[in-house]
CSV table of C-alpha atoms (C1' of nucleotides) in Angstrom, one decimal:
chain,number,residue,atom,x,y,z
A,1,MET,CA,-30.3,-1.0,0.0
A,2,VAL,CA,-30.1,-4.6,1.1
A,3,SER,CA,-27.4,-4.8,3.7
A,4,ARG,CA,-24.7,-7.3,2.8
A,5,PRO,CA,-23.1,-9.4,5.6
A,6,SER,CA,-19.8,-8.0,6.8
A,7,LEU,CA,-16.7,-10.0,6.5
A,8,GLU,CA,-16.8,-10.7,10.1
A,9,THR,CA,-20.3,-12.1,10.0
A,10,ALA,CA,-19.5,-14.3,7.0
A,11,THR,CA,-16.4,-15.7,8.7
A,12,ALA,CA,-18.2,-16.2,12.0
A,13,SER,CA,-20.9,-18.2,10.3
A,14,ASP,CA,-18.2,-20.6,9.0
A,15,PRO,CA,-16.2,-21.3,12.2
A,16,ASP,CA,-14.6,-24.5,10.8
A,17,HIS,CA,-12.5,-22.6,8.4
A,18,PHE,CA,-11.9,-19.5,10.4
A,19,VAL,CA,-8.3,-18.4,10.2
A,20,GLU,CA,-6.5,-15.7,12.0
A,21,PRO,CA,-7.5,-12.6,10.0
A,22,LEU,CA,-3.9,-11.5,10.0
A,23,GLU,CA,-5.2,-7.9,10.1
A,24,LEU,CA,-4.3,-7.3,6.6
A,25,GLY,CA,-6.2,-4.1,6.5
A,26,LYS,CA,-4.5,-2.6,9.5
A,27,ARG,CA,-1.2,-3.6,8.1
A,28,VAL,CA,-1.8,-1.9,4.8
A,29,LYS,CA,-3.0,1.2,6.4
A,30,GLU,CA,0.0,1.3,8.7
A,31,ILE,CA,2.4,1.1,5.8
A,32,ARG,CA,0.5,3.7,3.8
A,33,LEU,CA,0.5,6.2,6.7
A,34,THR,CA,4.1,5.5,7.4
A,35,LYS,CA,4.9,6.6,3.9
A,36,GLY,CA,2.6,9.6,4.3
A,37,TRP,CA,0.4,8.6,1.3
A,38,THR,CA,-3.2,9.2,0.7
A,39,LEU,CA,-5.6,6.6,-0.6
A,40,GLU,CA,-5.6,8.5,-3.9
A,41,GLU,CA,-1.8,8.3,-4.2
A,42,VAL,CA,-1.8,4.6,-3.5
A,43,SER,CA,-4.6,4.2,-6.0
A,44,LYS,CA,-2.5,5.8,-8.7
A,45,ARG,CA,0.5,3.7,-7.8
A,46,THR,CA,-1.3,0.5,-7.7
A,47,GLY,CA,-4.2,0.9,-10.1
A,48,ILE,CA,-6.6,-0.1,-7.4
A,49,ALA,CA,-9.7,2.1,-6.9
A,50,ARG,CA,-9.6,4.4,-3.9
A,51,SER,CA,-12.9,2.9,-2.7
A,52,THR,CA,-11.4,-0.6,-2.9
A,53,LEU,CA,-8.4,0.5,-0.9
A,54,SER,CA,-10.7,1.9,1.8
A,55,LYS,CA,-12.6,-1.4,2.0
A,56,ILE,CA,-9.4,-3.4,2.3
A,57,GLU,CA,-8.1,-1.2,5.1
A,58,ASN,CA,-11.3,-1.5,6.9
A,59,ASP,CA,-11.6,-5.3,6.4
A,60,GLN,CA,-14.7,-5.0,4.4
A,61,VAL,CA,-13.4,-7.2,1.7
A,62,SER,CA,-11.0,-10.1,1.3
A,63,PRO,CA,-9.0,-8.9,-1.7
A,64,SER,CA,-8.2,-11.2,-4.5
A,65,PHE,CA,-4.7,-12.3,-5.0
A,66,ALA,CA,-4.4,-10.1,-8.1
A,67,ILE,CA,-5.2,-7.1,-6.0
A,68,VAL,CA,-2.7,-8.2,-3.3
A,69,GLN,CA,0.0,-8.4,-6.0
A,70,LYS,CA,-0.8,-4.9,-7.2
A,71,LEU,CA,-0.6,-3.7,-3.6
A,72,ILE,CA,2.8,-5.2,-3.1
A,73,GLY,CA,4.1,-3.5,-6.2
A,74,GLY,CA,2.6,-0.1,-5.4
A,75,LEU,CA,3.6,0.0,-1.8
A,76,GLY,CA,7.1,-1.2,-2.7
A,77,MET,CA,7.3,-4.1,-0.4
A,78,ASP,CA,7.6,-7.8,-0.8
A,79,LEU,CA,5.0,-10.4,0.1
A,80,PRO,CA,6.4,-11.7,3.3
A,81,GLN,CA,6.6,-8.1,4.6
A,82,LEU,CA,2.8,-7.7,4.1
A,83,PHE,CA,1.8,-10.7,6.1
A,84,VAL,CA,4.5,-11.5,8.5
A,85,GLU,CA,3.7,-9.4,11.6
A,86,ALA,CA,5.9,-6.3,11.9
A,87,GLN,CA,8.0,-8.2,14.3
A,88,GLU,CA,10.2,-5.9,16.2
A,89,HIS,CA,13.4,-7.9,16.1
A,90,SER,CA,14.0,-9.6,19.3
A,91,MET,CA,17.7,-8.7,19.4
A,92,ALA,CA,17.0,-4.9,19.5
A,93,GLY,CA,19.9,-3.3,21.3
A,94,ARG,CA,20.9,-6.5,23.1
A,95,ARG,CA,24.1,-8.3,23.7
A,96,ASP,CA,25.0,-11.5,25.5
A,97,ILE,CA,28.5,-12.4,26.7
A,98,THR,CA,29.7,-15.9,27.3
A,99,ARG,CA,33.0,-16.3,29.2
A,100,TYR,CA,35.5,-19.0,28.3
A,101,GLY,CA,34.2,-22.4,29.4
A,102,GLU,CA,30.9,-21.0,30.6
A,103,GLY,CA,28.7,-22.0,27.8
A,104,GLU,CA,25.8,-24.5,28.1
A,105,PRO,CA,27.2,-28.0,27.8
A,106,HIS,CA,25.5,-30.5,25.4
A,107,PRO,CA,27.5,-33.7,25.4
A,108,THR,CA,26.8,-36.5,22.8
A,109,ALA,CA,28.7,-39.7,22.0
A,110,THR,CA,30.7,-38.1,19.3
A,111,TYR,CA,30.8,-34.4,20.0
A,112,GLU,CA,30.9,-32.4,23.2
A,113,HIS,CA,29.1,-29.2,22.4
A,114,GLU,CA,29.3,-26.0,24.5
A,115,LEU,CA,26.5,-23.7,23.5
A,116,LEU,CA,27.5,-20.0,23.5
A,117,SER,CA,25.1,-17.0,24.0
A,118,TYR,CA,22.4,-19.4,25.1
A,119,SER,CA,20.5,-16.8,27.1
A,120,ILE,CA,19.3,-15.0,24.0
A,121,SER,CA,16.7,-17.0,22.1
A,122,ARG,CA,15.3,-16.3,18.6
A,123,LYS,CA,18.6,-15.2,17.2
A,124,LYS,CA,19.8,-15.6,13.6
A,125,MET,CA,22.9,-17.6,14.5
A,126,VAL,CA,23.7,-20.3,17.0
A,127,PRO,CA,27.3,-20.4,17.9
A,128,PHE,CA,28.9,-23.2,19.9
A,129,LYS,CA,32.3,-24.6,20.6
A,130,THR,CA,32.7,-28.4,20.1
A,131,ILE,CA,35.3,-30.9,21.3
A,132,VAL,CA,35.4,-33.5,18.7
A,133,ARG,CA,35.6,-36.9,20.5
A,134,ALA,CA,34.9,-39.0,17.4
A,135,ARG,CA,38.0,-40.6,15.7
A,136,ASN,CA,36.2,-42.5,13.0
A,137,PHE,CA,33.6,-42.0,10.4
A,138,SER,CA,32.0,-45.2,11.4
A,139,GLU,CA,31.1,-43.9,14.9
A,140,PHE,CA,28.3,-42.1,13.2
A,141,LYS,CA,25.3,-44.1,12.1
A,142,GLU,CA,24.2,-41.5,9.5
A,143,TRP,CA,25.2,-38.3,7.9
A,144,VAL,CA,24.5,-35.3,10.1
A,145,ARG,CA,22.1,-33.1,8.2
A,146,HIS,CA,19.8,-30.2,9.0
A,147,ASP,CA,18.5,-26.9,7.6
A,148,GLY,CA,20.6,-23.9,7.2
A,149,GLU,CA,24.2,-23.1,6.6
A,150,GLU,CA,27.2,-23.7,8.8
A,151,PHE,CA,30.5,-22.1,9.5
A,152,LEU,CA,33.3,-24.1,11.1
A,153,LEU,CA,36.7,-22.9,12.4
A,154,VAL,CA,39.3,-25.2,13.9
A,155,LEU,CA,40.4,-23.7,17.2
A,156,SER,CA,42.9,-26.4,18.2
A,157,GLY,CA,44.1,-29.8,17.0
A,158,SER,CA,43.3,-31.1,13.5
A,159,VAL,CA,40.2,-32.8,12.1
A,160,VAL,CA,38.9,-34.5,9.0
A,161,PHE,CA,35.8,-32.9,7.5
A,162,TYR,CA,33.6,-35.4,5.7
A,163,SER,CA,30.9,-34.2,3.5
A,164,GLU,CA,28.4,-36.0,1.3
A,165,PHE,CA,29.4,-34.6,-2.1
A,166,TYR,CA,33.1,-34.0,-1.6
A,167,GLU,CA,36.2,-35.9,-0.7
A,168,PRO,CA,37.2,-35.8,3.0
A,169,VAL,CA,39.6,-33.0,3.8
A,170,GLU,CA,42.0,-32.4,6.6
A,171,LEU,CA,41.6,-29.1,8.5
A,172,ASN,CA,44.2,-27.8,10.9
A,173,GLU,CA,44.2,-25.0,13.5
A,174,GLY,CA,43.0,-21.8,11.9
A,175,ASP,CA,41.4,-23.4,8.8
A,176,SER,CA,37.7,-22.9,8.3
A,177,VAL,CA,34.9,-24.1,6.1
A,178,TYR,CA,31.5,-22.8,5.1
A,179,TYR,CA,28.9,-25.2,3.9
A,180,ASP,CA,25.3,-26.1,3.2
A,181,ALA,CA,24.2,-28.0,6.3
A,182,THR,CA,21.5,-29.9,4.4
A,183,MET,CA,24.4,-31.8,2.8
A,184,GLY,CA,25.5,-34.6,5.0
A,185,HIS,CA,28.5,-33.6,7.2
A,186,ILE,CA,30.7,-35.2,9.8
A,187,VAL,CA,33.8,-34.2,11.7
A,188,VAL,CA,36.4,-36.4,13.4
A,189,SER,CA,39.5,-35.6,15.3
A,190,LEU,CA,42.8,-36.5,13.7
A,191,SER,CA,45.2,-35.1,16.4
A,192,PRO,CA,46.3,-37.1,19.5
A,193,GLU,CA,44.2,-34.7,21.6
A,194,ASP,CA,40.6,-34.1,20.8
A,195,ALA,CA,40.3,-31.2,18.4
A,196,GLN,CA,38.3,-28.2,19.4
A,197,ILE,CA,36.2,-26.3,16.8
A,198,LEU,CA,33.9,-23.3,16.6
A,199,TRP,CA,30.6,-23.9,14.9
A,200,VAL,CA,28.1,-21.2,13.9
A,201,VAL,CA,24.8,-22.2,12.3
A,202,ALA,CA,22.3,-20.0,10.6
A,203,ARG,CA,18.9,-21.1,9.3
B,1,MET,CA,-22.4,-19.7,-22.8
B,2,VAL,CA,-20.7,-16.4,-23.0
B,3,SER,CA,-17.0,-17.0,-22.8
B,4,ARG,CA,-15.4,-14.9,-20.1
B,5,PRO,CA,-11.9,-13.6,-20.5
B,6,SER,CA,-9.2,-15.8,-19.1
B,7,LEU,CA,-7.0,-14.6,-16.4
B,8,GLU,CA,-4.2,-14.2,-18.8
B,9,THR,CA,-6.2,-12.0,-21.1
B,10,ALA,CA,-7.4,-9.8,-18.2
B,11,THR,CA,-3.8,-9.4,-17.0
B,12,ALA,CA,-2.5,-8.6,-20.4
B,13,SER,CA,-5.1,-5.9,-21.0
B,14,ASP,CA,-3.7,-4.1,-18.0
B,15,PRO,CA,0.1,-4.1,-18.6
B,16,ASP,CA,0.8,-1.3,-16.2
B,17,HIS,CA,0.1,-3.4,-13.3
B,18,PHE,CA,1.2,-6.8,-14.5
B,19,VAL,CA,3.1,-8.6,-12.0
B,20,GLU,CA,4.9,-11.9,-12.2
B,21,PRO,CA,2.1,-14.4,-11.9
B,22,LEU,CA,4.1,-16.3,-9.4
B,23,GLU,CA,2.6,-19.6,-10.7
B,24,LEU,CA,0.5,-19.9,-7.7
B,25,GLY,CA,-1.5,-22.7,-9.3
B,26,LYS,CA,1.5,-24.8,-10.2
B,27,ARG,CA,2.8,-24.4,-6.8
B,28,VAL,CA,-0.4,-25.5,-5.1
B,29,LYS,CA,-0.7,-28.5,-7.3
B,30,GLU,CA,2.9,-29.4,-6.7
B,31,ILE,CA,2.4,-29.4,-2.9
B,32,ARG,CA,-0.9,-31.3,-3.2
B,33,LEU,CA,0.7,-34.1,-5.3
B,34,THR,CA,3.7,-34.2,-3.0
B,35,LYS,CA,1.4,-35.1,-0.2
B,36,GLY,CA,-0.5,-37.5,-2.4
B,37,TRP,CA,-3.8,-35.8,-1.8
B,38,THR,CA,-6.8,-35.5,-4.2
B,39,LEU,CA,-8.7,-32.4,-4.8
B,40,GLU,CA,-11.5,-33.8,-2.8
B,41,GLU,CA,-9.2,-34.4,0.2
B,42,VAL,CA,-7.9,-30.9,0.0
B,43,SER,CA,-11.4,-29.6,-0.3
B,44,LYS,CA,-12.3,-31.3,3.0
B,45,ARG,CA,-9.2,-30.0,4.7
B,46,THR,CA,-9.6,-26.5,3.5
B,47,GLY,CA,-13.4,-26.1,3.1
B,48,ILE,CA,-12.8,-24.8,-0.5
B,49,ALA,CA,-14.9,-26.4,-3.2
B,50,ARG,CA,-13.2,-29.0,-5.4
B,51,SER,CA,-14.1,-27.0,-8.4
B,52,THR,CA,-12.5,-23.9,-7.0
B,53,LEU,CA,-9.3,-25.8,-6.2
B,54,SER,CA,-9.2,-27.1,-9.8
B,55,LYS,CA,-9.5,-23.5,-11.1
B,56,ILE,CA,-6.8,-22.2,-8.8
B,57,GLU,CA,-4.4,-25.0,-9.9
B,58,ASN,CA,-5.1,-24.1,-13.5
B,59,ASP,CA,-4.8,-20.4,-13.0
B,60,GLN,CA,-8.3,-19.8,-14.1
B,61,VAL,CA,-9.0,-17.5,-11.1
B,62,SER,CA,-7.1,-15.2,-8.9
B,63,PRO,CA,-8.2,-16.5,-5.5
B,64,SER,CA,-9.3,-14.1,-2.8
B,65,PHE,CA,-7.1,-13.7,0.3
B,66,ALA,CA,-9.7,-15.5,2.4
B,67,ILE,CA,-9.3,-18.5,0.1
B,68,VAL,CA,-5.5,-18.3,0.2
B,69,GLN,CA,-5.6,-18.3,4.0
B,70,LYS,CA,-7.8,-21.4,4.0
B,71,LEU,CA,-5.4,-23.0,1.6
B,72,ILE,CA,-2.4,-22.3,3.8
B,73,GLY,CA,-4.2,-23.9,6.8
B,74,GLY,CA,-5.3,-26.9,4.9
B,75,LEU,CA,-2.0,-27.6,3.1
B,76,GLY,CA,-0.1,-27.1,6.4
B,77,MET,CA,2.3,-24.5,5.1
B,78,ASP,CA,3.1,-21.0,6.0
B,79,LEU,CA,2.5,-18.0,3.7
B,80,PRO,CA,6.0,-17.4,2.6
B,81,GLN,CA,6.3,-21.0,1.5
B,82,LEU,CA,3.4,-20.5,-0.9
B,83,PHE,CA,4.7,-17.5,-2.6
B,84,VAL,CA,8.4,-17.4,-2.3
B,85,GLU,CA,9.6,-19.2,-5.4
B,86,ALA,CA,10.8,-22.6,-4.5
B,87,GLN,CA,14.1,-21.0,-4.8
B,88,GLU,CA,16.9,-23.6,-4.9
B,89,HIS,CA,19.0,-22.2,-2.2
B,90,SER,CA,22.3,-21.0,-3.6
B,91,MET,CA,24.3,-23.0,-1.1
B,92,ALA,CA,22.8,-26.3,-2.2
B,93,GLY,CA,25.4,-29.0,-1.6
B,94,ARG,CA,28.3,-26.6,-1.5
B,95,ARG,CA,31.2,-26.0,0.7
B,96,ASP,CA,34.1,-23.6,0.7
B,97,ILE,CA,37.4,-24.1,2.6
B,98,THR,CA,39.6,-21.2,3.7
B,99,ARG,CA,43.0,-22.2,4.9
B,100,TYR,CA,44.8,-20.4,7.7
B,101,GLY,CA,45.9,-17.0,6.6
B,102,GLU,CA,44.4,-17.4,3.1
B,103,GLY,CA,41.3,-15.3,3.4
B,104,GLU,CA,40.7,-12.1,1.5
B,105,PRO,CA,42.4,-9.2,3.2
B,106,HIS,CA,40.5,-6.0,4.0
B,107,PRO,CA,42.6,-3.6,6.0
B,108,THR,CA,41.3,-0.4,7.6
B,109,ALA,CA,42.8,2.1,10.0
B,110,THR,CA,41.5,0.4,13.0
B,111,TYR,CA,40.8,-3.2,12.0
B,112,GLU,CA,42.6,-5.6,9.8
B,113,HIS,CA,39.9,-7.9,8.4
B,114,GLU,CA,40.5,-11.3,6.7
B,115,LEU,CA,37.3,-12.4,4.9
B,116,LEU,CA,36.8,-16.1,5.1
B,117,SER,CA,34.8,-18.2,2.6
B,118,TYR,CA,34.8,-15.3,0.2
B,119,SER,CA,34.3,-17.4,-2.9
B,120,ILE,CA,30.7,-18.2,-2.0
B,121,SER,CA,28.4,-15.3,-2.4
B,122,ARG,CA,24.8,-15.0,-1.2
B,123,LYS,CA,25.3,-16.8,2.0
B,124,LYS,CA,23.5,-16.3,5.3
B,125,MET,CA,26.6,-15.5,7.3
B,126,VAL,CA,29.8,-13.7,6.6
B,127,PRO,CA,32.7,-14.9,8.7
B,128,PHE,CA,36.0,-13.1,9.1
B,129,LYS,CA,39.0,-12.9,11.3
B,130,THR,CA,40.1,-9.5,12.4
B,131,ILE,CA,43.3,-8.2,13.9
B,132,VAL,CA,42.3,-5.3,16.2
B,133,ARG,CA,44.8,-2.5,15.6
B,134,ALA,CA,42.9,0.1,17.5
B,135,ARG,CA,43.9,0.8,21.1
B,136,ASN,CA,41.5,3.6,21.8
B,137,PHE,CA,37.8,4.4,21.6
B,138,SER,CA,38.7,7.8,20.2
B,139,GLU,CA,40.3,6.3,17.1
B,140,PHE,CA,36.8,5.8,15.8
B,141,LYS,CA,34.8,8.8,14.6
B,142,GLU,CA,31.4,7.1,15.1
B,143,TRP,CA,29.8,4.0,16.4
B,144,VAL,CA,30.0,1.1,14.0
B,145,ARG,CA,26.5,0.1,13.2
B,146,HIS,CA,24.8,-2.0,10.5
B,147,ASP,CA,21.9,-4.4,9.9
B,148,GLY,CA,21.9,-7.9,11.4
B,149,GLU,CA,23.4,-9.7,14.3
B,150,GLU,CA,27.0,-10.4,15.1
B,151,PHE,CA,28.9,-13.0,16.9
B,152,LEU,CA,32.4,-12.3,18.2
B,153,LEU,CA,34.9,-14.7,19.6
B,154,VAL,CA,38.3,-13.7,20.9
B,155,LEU,CA,41.0,-15.9,19.4
B,156,SER,CA,44.0,-14.4,21.0
B,157,GLY,CA,44.9,-11.4,23.1
B,158,SER,CA,42.3,-9.4,25.0
B,159,VAL,CA,40.0,-6.6,23.9
B,160,VAL,CA,37.5,-4.1,25.3
B,161,PHE,CA,34.1,-4.4,23.7
B,162,TYR,CA,32.2,-1.0,23.7
B,163,SER,CA,28.6,-1.0,22.9
B,164,GLU,CA,26.1,1.8,22.8
B,165,PHE,CA,23.7,0.7,25.5
B,166,TYR,CA,26.1,-1.1,27.8
B,167,GLU,CA,29.2,-0.5,29.9
B,168,PRO,CA,32.5,-1.4,28.1
B,169,VAL,CA,33.5,-5.0,28.9
B,170,GLU,CA,36.9,-6.7,28.8
B,171,LEU,CA,37.0,-9.9,26.7
B,172,ASN,CA,39.9,-12.4,26.9
B,173,GLU,CA,40.9,-15.3,24.8
B,174,GLY,CA,37.9,-17.8,24.4
B,175,ASP,CA,35.3,-15.2,25.5
B,176,SER,CA,32.5,-14.5,23.1
B,177,VAL,CA,29.7,-12.1,22.7
B,178,TYR,CA,26.5,-12.1,20.6
B,179,TYR,CA,24.8,-8.8,19.9
B,180,ASP,CA,22.5,-6.7,17.8
B,181,ALA,CA,24.7,-5.0,15.2
B,182,THR,CA,22.3,-2.1,14.8
B,183,MET,CA,23.4,-1.1,18.2
B,184,GLY,CA,26.7,0.9,18.0
B,185,HIS,CA,29.7,-1.4,18.7
B,186,ILE,CA,33.5,-0.9,18.7
B,187,VAL,CA,36.4,-3.2,19.7
B,188,VAL,CA,39.9,-2.1,20.8
B,189,SER,CA,42.9,-4.2,21.7
B,190,LEU,CA,44.0,-4.3,25.4
B,191,SER,CA,46.9,-6.7,25.2
B,192,PRO,CA,50.5,-5.7,24.2
B,193,GLU,CA,50.1,-7.5,20.9
B,194,ASP,CA,47.1,-6.8,18.7
B,195,ALA,CA,44.2,-9.1,19.6
B,196,GLN,CA,42.8,-11.4,17.0
B,197,ILE,CA,39.0,-12.1,16.9
B,198,LEU,CA,36.6,-14.1,14.9
B,199,TRP,CA,33.5,-12.2,13.7
B,200,VAL,CA,30.4,-13.7,12.1
B,201,VAL,CA,27.7,-11.5,10.8
B,202,ALA,CA,24.2,-12.6,9.8
B,203,ARG,CA,21.6,-10.3,8.2
C,1,DC,C1',-17.8,-54.7,-22.6
C,2,DA,C1',-21.3,-52.4,-19.8
C,3,DA,C1',-21.4,-50.7,-15.1
C,4,DT,C1',-19.2,-48.3,-11.3
C,5,DA,C1',-16.4,-45.4,-9.2
C,6,DG,C1',-12.6,-42.1,-8.5
C,7,DA,C1',-10.3,-38.0,-9.9
C,8,DG,C1',-10.4,-33.9,-12.3
C,9,DT,C1',-12.8,-30.4,-15.4
C,10,DT,C1',-16.5,-27.4,-17.1
C,11,DT,C1',-21.1,-25.3,-16.7
C,12,DA,C1',-24.6,-22.6,-14.7
C,13,DT,C1',-25.6,-20.0,-10.8
C,14,DT,C1',-24.9,-17.5,-6.5
C,15,DT,C1',-22.0,-14.7,-3.8
C,16,DT,C1',-18.5,-11.5,-3.3
C,17,DA,C1',-15.0,-8.4,-4.8
C,18,DG,C1',-14.0,-4.2,-7.4
C,19,DT,C1',-15.2,0.2,-9.2
C,20,DA,C1',-17.2,5.0,-10.4
C,21,DA,C1',-19.7,8.2,-8.5
C,22,DA,C1',-22.2,10.2,-4.8
C,23,DC,C1',-21.7,11.4,-0.2
C,24,DT,C1',-19.5,12.7,4.4
C,25,DT,C1',-16.2,14.8,7.2
C,26,DG,C1',-12.6,17.8,8.3
C,27,DT,C1',-9.7,21.9,7.4
C,28,DG,C1',-8.3,26.2,5.9
C,29,DA,C1',-8.7,30.5,3.1
C,30,DA,C1',-11.3,34.6,2.1
D,1,DT,C1',-19.6,32.1,8.0
D,2,DT,C1',-19.4,30.2,3.6
D,3,DC,C1',-16.8,28.2,0.0
D,4,DA,C1',-13.5,25.1,-1.8
D,5,DC,C1',-11.4,21.0,-1.7
D,6,DA,C1',-9.0,17.2,0.0
D,7,DA,C1',-9.2,12.7,2.3
D,8,DG,C1',-11.9,9.0,3.3
D,9,DT,C1',-16.4,6.3,3.3
D,10,DT,C1',-20.6,4.5,1.4
D,11,DT,C1',-23.8,3.5,-2.4
D,12,DA,C1',-25.2,1.3,-6.6
D,13,DC,C1',-23.6,-1.3,-9.9
D,14,DT,C1',-20.5,-4.5,-12.8
D,15,DA,C1',-17.0,-7.9,-13.0
D,16,DA,C1',-15.1,-11.8,-11.1
D,17,DA,C1',-14.6,-15.5,-7.8
D,18,DA,C1',-16.8,-19.4,-5.4
D,19,DT,C1',-19.8,-23.1,-5.4
D,20,DA,C1',-22.9,-27.3,-6.5
D,21,DA,C1',-24.0,-30.0,-9.9
D,22,DA,C1',-23.3,-31.9,-14.3
D,23,DC,C1',-19.9,-33.7,-17.2
D,24,DT,C1',-15.5,-36.1,-19.0
D,25,DC,C1',-11.9,-39.4,-18.6
D,26,DT,C1',-9.6,-43.5,-16.7
D,27,DA,C1',-9.2,-47.4,-14.5
D,28,DT,C1',-11.3,-51.4,-12.5
D,29,DT,C1',-14.5,-55.1,-11.8
D,30,DG,C1',-18.1,-58.5,-12.6
DNA sequence: CAATAGAGTTTATTTTAGTAAACTTGTGAA
DNA sequence: TTCACAAGTTTACTAAAATAAACTCTATTG
């Protein structure tokens, strides 16, 4: 038999377009073994030949997208799961306390932010308390706008919440609003003292 | 020339393993045009032949995973982006105000929850205010435990925050804690009046 | 209105993925 | 030990993807 080049060889011969192999095979095998399935069982579930599955697990082929889709169906997982590294979540069993007034300060011209739980990175939410210095819509050059969703709770004082597609609305102590942060949004104080709010952002 | 079956035909002949085609081609073309690139430019960037790109965009082939990886690199996108339907996020341009005391009540023996922003579903975070009725660790049968991460802010009164892997800690008004919610966690009031806290959960 | 060139498609061919069947390896029963 | 067979790998082959080159279509220019 004429030996065919292995995947590795083929890839190495084309270094310009080498991409992190993503260890697809390893990942698939891992999932299969976790569920205690044999190649034959996965073959029945997916309609992919046993031999093909073996090659995929050993990185002897670069499966076509059609095959990858069958795999996903058969292994009962969604696409991101297959590729995104089995990232043990960074929060595992952790907690982070922030005492009153001891957050990380982030002052700006219009807002005075105090970042809470700043010692844990890579978390799903970012909570911060903000003293709203701004009194006027015009103090902002532009709508504030960013990815994700935002929750706002008025802790003290009262504010006006401006948002791109809605009329401005007054919010008093204890009122809250949940909104799409890609929509322009701006908050100004209405009370004599600067209002204080809690903000939580999630991407 | 002998005509070869189209992708559609091939798929249709194997209905058992038919999966949503995911309109990969459409998606790739969309991205390419957005960036104002020609097939030739993408070819140079990815190392994939112009003809192959054309076929991918027109769903005439089911590209191999190696090709998909090159595509991702060349188009400057990550994998999920390529596959996850350009899902208009459900929050698009929306906001939801909850006035003080007007959330959706959810009383339990130990906690009295008031769900905020309950009219928007499928959001990234779930915020609620809770009056902590419990005074004692023993009022709970089991650790409370669920997926995701949780942020807690004490709005009034003082509490003790018990968590599975840490010593109990006293939290007073304005203190906050961010933690992994899969770790057992329980809160009890310490002050004469029931403490009130804000909770935000993200999955 | 040729002639040229840019962008995309199709053809013809090579290369690689996908499969059935043969083979290997390991395990346990008789 | 030998037989059976179950799980996985490799072989030999077929089907399909990947490519270069030829082609089509538009738009532009002299």
